[in-house]
PDB file of C-alpha atoms in Angstrom:
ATOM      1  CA  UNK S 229       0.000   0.000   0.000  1.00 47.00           C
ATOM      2  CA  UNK S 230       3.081   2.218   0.794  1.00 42.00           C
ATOM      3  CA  UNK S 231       4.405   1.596  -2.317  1.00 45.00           C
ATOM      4  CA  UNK S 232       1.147   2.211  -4.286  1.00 48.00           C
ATOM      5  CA  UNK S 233       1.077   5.777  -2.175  1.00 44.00           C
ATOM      6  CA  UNK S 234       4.446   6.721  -3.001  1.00 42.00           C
ATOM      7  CA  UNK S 235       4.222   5.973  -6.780  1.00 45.00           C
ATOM      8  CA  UNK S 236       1.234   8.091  -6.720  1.00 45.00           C
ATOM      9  CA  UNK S 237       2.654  10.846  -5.303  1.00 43.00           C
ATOM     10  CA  UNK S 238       5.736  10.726  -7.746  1.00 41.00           C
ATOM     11  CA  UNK S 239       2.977  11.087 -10.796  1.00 43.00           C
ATOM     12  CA  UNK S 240       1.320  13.911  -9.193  1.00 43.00           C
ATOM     13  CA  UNK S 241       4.519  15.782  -8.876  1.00 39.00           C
ATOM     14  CA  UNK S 242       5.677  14.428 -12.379  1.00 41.00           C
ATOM     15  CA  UNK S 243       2.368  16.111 -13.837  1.00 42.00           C
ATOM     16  CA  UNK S 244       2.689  19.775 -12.025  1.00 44.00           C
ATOM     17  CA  UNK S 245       4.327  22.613 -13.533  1.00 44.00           C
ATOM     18  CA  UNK S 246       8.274  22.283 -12.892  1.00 49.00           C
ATOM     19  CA  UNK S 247       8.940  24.487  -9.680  1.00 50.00           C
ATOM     20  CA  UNK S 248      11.651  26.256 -11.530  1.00 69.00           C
ATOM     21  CA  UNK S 249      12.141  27.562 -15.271  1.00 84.00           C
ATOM     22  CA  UNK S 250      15.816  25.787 -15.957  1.00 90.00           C
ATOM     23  CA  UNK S 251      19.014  26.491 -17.402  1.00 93.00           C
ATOM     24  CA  UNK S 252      19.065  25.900 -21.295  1.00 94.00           C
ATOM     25  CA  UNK S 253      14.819  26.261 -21.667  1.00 96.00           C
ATOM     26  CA  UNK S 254      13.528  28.532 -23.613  1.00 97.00           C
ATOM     27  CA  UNK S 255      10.386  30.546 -23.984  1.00 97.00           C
ATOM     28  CA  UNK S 256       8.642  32.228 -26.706  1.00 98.00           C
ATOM     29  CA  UNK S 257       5.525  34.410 -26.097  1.00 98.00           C
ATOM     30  CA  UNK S 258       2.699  35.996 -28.508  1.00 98.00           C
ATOM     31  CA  UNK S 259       0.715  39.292 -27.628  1.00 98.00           C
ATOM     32  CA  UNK S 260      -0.321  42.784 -27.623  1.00 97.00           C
ATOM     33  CA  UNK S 261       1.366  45.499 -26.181  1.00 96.00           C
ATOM     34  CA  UNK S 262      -0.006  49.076 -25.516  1.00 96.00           C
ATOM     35  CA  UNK S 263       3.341  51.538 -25.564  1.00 93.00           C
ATOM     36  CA  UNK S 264       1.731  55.250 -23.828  1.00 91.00           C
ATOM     37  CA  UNK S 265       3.894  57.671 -23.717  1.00 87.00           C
ATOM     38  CA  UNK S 266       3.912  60.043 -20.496  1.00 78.00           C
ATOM     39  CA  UNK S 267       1.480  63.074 -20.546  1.00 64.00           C
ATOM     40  CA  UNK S 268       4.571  65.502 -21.234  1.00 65.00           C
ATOM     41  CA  UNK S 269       6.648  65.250 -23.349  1.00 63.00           C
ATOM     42  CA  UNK S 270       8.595  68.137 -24.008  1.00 61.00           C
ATOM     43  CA  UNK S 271       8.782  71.305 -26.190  1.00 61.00           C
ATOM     44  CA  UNK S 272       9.649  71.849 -29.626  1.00 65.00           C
ATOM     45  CA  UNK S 273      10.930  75.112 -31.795  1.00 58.00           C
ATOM     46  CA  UNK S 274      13.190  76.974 -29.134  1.00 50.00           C
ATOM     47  CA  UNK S 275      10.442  75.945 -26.273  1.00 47.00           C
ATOM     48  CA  UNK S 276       7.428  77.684 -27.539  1.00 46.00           C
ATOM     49  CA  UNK S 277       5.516  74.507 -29.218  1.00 53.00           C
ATOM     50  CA  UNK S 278       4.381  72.100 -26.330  1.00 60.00           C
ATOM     51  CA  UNK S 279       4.173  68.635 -28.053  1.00 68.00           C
ATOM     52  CA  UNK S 280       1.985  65.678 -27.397  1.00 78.00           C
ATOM     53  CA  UNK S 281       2.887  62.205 -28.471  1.00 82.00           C
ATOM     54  CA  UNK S 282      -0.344  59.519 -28.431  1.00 84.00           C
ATOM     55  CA  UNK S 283      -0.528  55.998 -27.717  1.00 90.00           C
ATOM     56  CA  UNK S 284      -0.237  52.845 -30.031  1.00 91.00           C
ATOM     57  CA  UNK S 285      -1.372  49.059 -29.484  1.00 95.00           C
ATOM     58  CA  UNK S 286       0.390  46.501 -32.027  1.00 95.00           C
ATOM     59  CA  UNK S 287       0.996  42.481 -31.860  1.00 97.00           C
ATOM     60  CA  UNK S 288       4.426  41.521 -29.827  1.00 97.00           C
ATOM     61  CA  UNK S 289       7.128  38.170 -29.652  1.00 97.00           C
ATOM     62  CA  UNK S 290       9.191  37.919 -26.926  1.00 98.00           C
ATOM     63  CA  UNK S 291      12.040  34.981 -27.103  1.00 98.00           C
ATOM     64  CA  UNK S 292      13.718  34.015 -24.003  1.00 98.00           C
ATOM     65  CA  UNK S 293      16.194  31.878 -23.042  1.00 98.00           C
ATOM     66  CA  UNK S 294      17.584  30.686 -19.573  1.00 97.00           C
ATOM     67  CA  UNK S 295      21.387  30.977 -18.551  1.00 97.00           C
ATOM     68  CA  UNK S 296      20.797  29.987 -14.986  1.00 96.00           C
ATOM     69  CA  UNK S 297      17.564  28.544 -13.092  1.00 95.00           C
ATOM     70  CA  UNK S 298      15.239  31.318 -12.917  1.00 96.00           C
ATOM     71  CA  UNK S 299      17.251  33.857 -14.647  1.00 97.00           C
ATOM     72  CA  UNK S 300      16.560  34.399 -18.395  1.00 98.00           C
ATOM     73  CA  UNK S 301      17.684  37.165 -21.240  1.00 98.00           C
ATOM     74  CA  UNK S 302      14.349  38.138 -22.964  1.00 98.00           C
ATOM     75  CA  UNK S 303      14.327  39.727 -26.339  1.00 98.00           C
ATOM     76  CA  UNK S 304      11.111  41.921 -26.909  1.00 97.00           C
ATOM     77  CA  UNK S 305      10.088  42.546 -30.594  1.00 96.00           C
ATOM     78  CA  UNK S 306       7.047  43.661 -32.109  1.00 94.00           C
ATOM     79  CA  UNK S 307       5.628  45.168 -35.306  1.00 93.00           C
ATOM     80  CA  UNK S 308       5.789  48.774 -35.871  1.00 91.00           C
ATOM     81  CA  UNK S 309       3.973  51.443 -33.555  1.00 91.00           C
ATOM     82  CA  UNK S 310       2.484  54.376 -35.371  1.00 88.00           C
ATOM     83  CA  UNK S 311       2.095  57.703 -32.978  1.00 87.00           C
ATOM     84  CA  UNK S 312       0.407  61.051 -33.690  1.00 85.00           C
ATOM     85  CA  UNK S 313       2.505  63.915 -32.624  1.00 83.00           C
ATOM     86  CA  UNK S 314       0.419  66.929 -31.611  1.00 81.00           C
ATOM     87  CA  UNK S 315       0.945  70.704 -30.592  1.00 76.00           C
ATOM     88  CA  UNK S 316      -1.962  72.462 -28.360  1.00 75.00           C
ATOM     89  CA  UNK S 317      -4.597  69.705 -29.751  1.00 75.00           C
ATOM     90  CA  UNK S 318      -3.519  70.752 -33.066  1.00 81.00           C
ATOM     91  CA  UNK S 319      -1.812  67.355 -34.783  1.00 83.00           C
ATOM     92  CA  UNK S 320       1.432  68.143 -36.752  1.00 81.00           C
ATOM     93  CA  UNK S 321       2.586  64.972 -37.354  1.00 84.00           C
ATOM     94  CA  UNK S 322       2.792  61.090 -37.371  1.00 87.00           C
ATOM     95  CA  UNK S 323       5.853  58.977 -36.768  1.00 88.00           C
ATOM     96  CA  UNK S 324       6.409  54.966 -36.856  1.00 90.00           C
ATOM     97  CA  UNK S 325       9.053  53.460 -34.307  1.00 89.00           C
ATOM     98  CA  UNK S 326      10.025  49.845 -33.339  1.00 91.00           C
ATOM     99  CA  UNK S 327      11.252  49.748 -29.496  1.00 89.00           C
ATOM    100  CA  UNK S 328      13.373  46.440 -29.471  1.00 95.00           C
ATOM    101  CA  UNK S 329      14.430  45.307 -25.163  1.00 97.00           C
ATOM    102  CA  UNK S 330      17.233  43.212 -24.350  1.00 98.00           C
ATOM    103  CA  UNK S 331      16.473  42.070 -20.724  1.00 98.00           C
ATOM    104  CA  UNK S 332      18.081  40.257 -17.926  1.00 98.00           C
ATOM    105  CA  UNK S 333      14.981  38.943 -15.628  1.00 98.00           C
ATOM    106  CA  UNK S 334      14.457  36.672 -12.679  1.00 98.00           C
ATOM    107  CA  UNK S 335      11.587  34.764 -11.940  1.00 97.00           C
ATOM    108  CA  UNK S 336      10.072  34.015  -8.384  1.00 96.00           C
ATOM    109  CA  UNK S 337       8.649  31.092  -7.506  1.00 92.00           C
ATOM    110  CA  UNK S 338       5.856  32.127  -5.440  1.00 90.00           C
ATOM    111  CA  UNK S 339       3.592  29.112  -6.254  1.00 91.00           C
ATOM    112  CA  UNK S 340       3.471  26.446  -9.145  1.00 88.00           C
ATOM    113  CA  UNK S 341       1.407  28.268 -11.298  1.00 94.00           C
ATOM    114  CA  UNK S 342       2.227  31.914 -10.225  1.00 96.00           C
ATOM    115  CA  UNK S 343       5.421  33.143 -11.549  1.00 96.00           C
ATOM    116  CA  UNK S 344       6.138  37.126 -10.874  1.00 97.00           C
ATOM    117  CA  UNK S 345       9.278  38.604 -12.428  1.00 98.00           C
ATOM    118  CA  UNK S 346      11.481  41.140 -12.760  1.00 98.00           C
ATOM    119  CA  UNK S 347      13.340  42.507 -15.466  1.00 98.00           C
ATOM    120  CA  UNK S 348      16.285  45.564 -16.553  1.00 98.00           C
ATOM    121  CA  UNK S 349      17.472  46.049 -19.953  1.00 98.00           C
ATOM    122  CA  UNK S 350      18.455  48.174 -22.675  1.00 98.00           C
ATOM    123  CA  UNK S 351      16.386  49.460 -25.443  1.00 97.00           C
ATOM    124  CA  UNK S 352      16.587  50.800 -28.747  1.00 96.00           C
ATOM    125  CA  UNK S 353      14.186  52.758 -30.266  1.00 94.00           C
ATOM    126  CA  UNK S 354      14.363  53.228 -34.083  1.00 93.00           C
ATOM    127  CA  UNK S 355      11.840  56.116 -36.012  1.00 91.00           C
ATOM    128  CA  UNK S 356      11.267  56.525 -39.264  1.00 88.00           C
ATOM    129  CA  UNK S 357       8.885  57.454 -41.128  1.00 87.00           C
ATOM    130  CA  UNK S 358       7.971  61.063 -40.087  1.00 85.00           C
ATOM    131  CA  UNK S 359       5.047  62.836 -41.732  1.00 85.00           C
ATOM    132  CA  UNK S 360       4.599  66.194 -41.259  1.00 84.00           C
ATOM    133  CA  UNK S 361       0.787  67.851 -41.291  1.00 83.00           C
ATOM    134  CA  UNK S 362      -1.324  70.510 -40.286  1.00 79.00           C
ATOM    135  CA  UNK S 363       0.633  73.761 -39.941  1.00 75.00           C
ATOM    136  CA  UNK S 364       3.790  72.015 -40.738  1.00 76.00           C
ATOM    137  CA  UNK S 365       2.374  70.446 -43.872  1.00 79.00           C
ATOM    138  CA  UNK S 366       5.479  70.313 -46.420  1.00 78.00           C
ATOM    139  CA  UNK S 367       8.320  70.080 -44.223  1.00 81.00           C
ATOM    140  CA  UNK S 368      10.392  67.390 -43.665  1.00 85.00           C
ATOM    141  CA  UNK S 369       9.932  65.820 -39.983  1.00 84.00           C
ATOM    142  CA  UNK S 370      12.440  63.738 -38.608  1.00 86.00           C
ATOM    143  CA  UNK S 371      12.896  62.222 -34.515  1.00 87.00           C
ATOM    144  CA  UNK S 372      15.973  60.519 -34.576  1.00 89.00           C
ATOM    145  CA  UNK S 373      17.034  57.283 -32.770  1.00 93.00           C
ATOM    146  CA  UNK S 374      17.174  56.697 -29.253  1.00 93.00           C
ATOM    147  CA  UNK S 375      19.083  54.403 -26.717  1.00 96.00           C
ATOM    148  CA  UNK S 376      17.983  54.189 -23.011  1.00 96.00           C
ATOM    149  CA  UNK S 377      17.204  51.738 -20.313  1.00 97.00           C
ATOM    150  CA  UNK S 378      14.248  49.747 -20.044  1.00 98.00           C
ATOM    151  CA  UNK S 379      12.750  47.844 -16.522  1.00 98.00           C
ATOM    152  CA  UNK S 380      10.145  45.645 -16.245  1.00 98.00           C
ATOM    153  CA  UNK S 381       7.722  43.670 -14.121  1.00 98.00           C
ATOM    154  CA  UNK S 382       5.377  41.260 -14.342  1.00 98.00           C
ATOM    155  CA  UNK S 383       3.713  37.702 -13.488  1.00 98.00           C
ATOM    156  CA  UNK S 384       2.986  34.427 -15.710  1.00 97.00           C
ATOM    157  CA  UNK S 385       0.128  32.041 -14.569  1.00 97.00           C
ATOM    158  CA  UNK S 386       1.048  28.731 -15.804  1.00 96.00           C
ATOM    159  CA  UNK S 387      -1.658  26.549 -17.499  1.00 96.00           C
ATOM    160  CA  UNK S 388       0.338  23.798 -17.319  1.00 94.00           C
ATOM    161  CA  UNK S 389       3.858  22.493 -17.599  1.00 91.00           C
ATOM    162  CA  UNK S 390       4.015  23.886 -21.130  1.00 94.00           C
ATOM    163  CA  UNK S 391       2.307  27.382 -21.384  1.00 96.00           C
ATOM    164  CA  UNK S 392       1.477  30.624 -19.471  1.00 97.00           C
ATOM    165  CA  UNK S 393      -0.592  33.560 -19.651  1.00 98.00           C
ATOM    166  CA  UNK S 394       1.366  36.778 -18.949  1.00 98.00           C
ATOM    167  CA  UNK S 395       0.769  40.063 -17.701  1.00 98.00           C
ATOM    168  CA  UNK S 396       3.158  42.663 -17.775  1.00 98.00           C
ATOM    169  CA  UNK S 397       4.370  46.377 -17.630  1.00 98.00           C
ATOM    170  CA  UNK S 398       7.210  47.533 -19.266  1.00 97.00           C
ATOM    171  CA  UNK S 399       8.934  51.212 -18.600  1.00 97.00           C
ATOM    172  CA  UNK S 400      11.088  52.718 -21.096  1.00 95.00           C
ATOM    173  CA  UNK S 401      13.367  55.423 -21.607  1.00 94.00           C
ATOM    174  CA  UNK S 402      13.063  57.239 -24.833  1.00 91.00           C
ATOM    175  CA  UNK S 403      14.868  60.632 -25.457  1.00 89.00           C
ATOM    176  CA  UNK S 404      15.292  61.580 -28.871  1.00 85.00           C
ATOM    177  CA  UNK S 405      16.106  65.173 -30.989  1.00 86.00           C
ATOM    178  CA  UNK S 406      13.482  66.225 -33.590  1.00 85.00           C
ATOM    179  CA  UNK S 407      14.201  68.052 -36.793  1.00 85.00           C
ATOM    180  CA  UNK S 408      12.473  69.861 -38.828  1.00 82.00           C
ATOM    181  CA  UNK S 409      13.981  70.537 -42.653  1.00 87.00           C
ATOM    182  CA  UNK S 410      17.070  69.595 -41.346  1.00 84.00           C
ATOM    183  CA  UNK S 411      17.412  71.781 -38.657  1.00 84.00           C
ATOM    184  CA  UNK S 412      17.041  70.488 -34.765  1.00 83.00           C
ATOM    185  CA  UNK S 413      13.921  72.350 -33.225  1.00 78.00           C
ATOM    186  CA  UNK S 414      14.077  70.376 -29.785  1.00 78.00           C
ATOM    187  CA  UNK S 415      13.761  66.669 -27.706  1.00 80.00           C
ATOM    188  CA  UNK S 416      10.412  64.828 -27.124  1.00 80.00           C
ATOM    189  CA  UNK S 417      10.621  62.897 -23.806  1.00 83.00           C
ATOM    190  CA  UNK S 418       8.244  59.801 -24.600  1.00 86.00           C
ATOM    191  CA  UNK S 419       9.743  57.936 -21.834  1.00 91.00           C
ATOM    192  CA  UNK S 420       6.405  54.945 -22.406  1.00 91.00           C
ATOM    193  CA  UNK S 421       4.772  52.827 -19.683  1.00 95.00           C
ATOM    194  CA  UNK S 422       4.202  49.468 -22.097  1.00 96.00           C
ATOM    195  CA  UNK S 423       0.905  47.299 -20.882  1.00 97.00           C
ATOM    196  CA  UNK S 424       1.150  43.634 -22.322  1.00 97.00           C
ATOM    197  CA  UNK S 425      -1.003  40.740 -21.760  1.00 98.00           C
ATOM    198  CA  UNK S 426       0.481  37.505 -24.155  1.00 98.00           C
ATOM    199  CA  UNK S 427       0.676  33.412 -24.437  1.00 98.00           C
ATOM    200  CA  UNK S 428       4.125  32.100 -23.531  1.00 98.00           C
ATOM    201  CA  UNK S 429       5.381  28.823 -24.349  1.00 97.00           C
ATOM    202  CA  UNK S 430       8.324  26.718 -22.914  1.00 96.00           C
ATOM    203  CA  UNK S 431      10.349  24.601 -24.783  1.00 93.00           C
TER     204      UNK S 431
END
């Protein structure tokens, strides 16, 4: 009867979700990510043209792979955010980006299924793109590439052994000059709070 007991109990743990994401697994998640910038950010033509960047939702992929137990690099990718750039209400312009994150992140293991984490990288932030309208109609308007760190936190709730569902938020910083015809007319500061929800999947 032991025996029987103790077989039993070595299925039941066999079936869980592994206590621990190990060294040489990888992971590989699908989603959507909302990148808004913060409410200010900056001034433009010698500090007399308040600017307003909006927010952007596109589809994600995040790959990551574990050097140690519990301590992966993530790479975040996604497809390209479009953002309307606007001066007291007035929009002047519309600019595309891609915000690629390196990250090193741990993961807790609070319970089986519940997974928090937390992250610190570096991002890049590539624009291109830039469309000038409105009064500026015309003109050539360019926000040039930024590099800056990136932290995040958030939680996976494990399905099973094999997939998640994660929630997370992402902070970024993202400094770049803007010119106009050539000629620099200031900084936006869109330094973005990202909200992502996605599927992960360990291999």
């Amino acid at each position: 009867m032991k025996h029987h007991m103790l077989i039993a109990a070595a299925l039941a743990l066999l079936a869980s979700p592994a206590l621990a994401q190990s060294q040489g697994e990888w992971t590989l998640g699908f989603g959507l990510a909302n990148v808004n910038p913060k409410s200010d950010n900056g001034v433009l033509a010698g500090g007399t043209v308040p600017t307003e960047i909006g927010d952007s939702t596109r589809p994600t992929i995040t790959a990551e792979y574990f050097i140690r137990d519990n301590l992966g690099v993530e790479l975040l990718a996604a497809l390209p955010f479009k953002h309307s750039i606007k001066s007291n209400g007035v929009e002047i312009g519309t600019v595309k980006h891609l915000p690629p994150v390196i990250s090193l992140q741990y993961h807790f293991d609070a319970t089986e299924q519940f997974k928090p984490f937390v992250g610190l990288g570096v991002n890049f932030t590539g624009f291109w793109d830039g469309d000038a309208r409105g009064p500026l109609s015309g003109a050539e308007l360019r926000v040039k590439n930024s590099w800056g760190l990136a932290a995040h936190l958030g939680a996976d709730y494990w399905i099973n052994d094999r997939a998640a569902i994660r929630a997370d938020l992402r902070w970024i910083d993202i400094d770049a000059d803007v010119t106009l015809n050539g000629a620099e007319i200031g900084k936006v500061e869109v330094d973005p709070v990202v909200v992502g929800v996605s599927y992960v999947m360990k291999f």
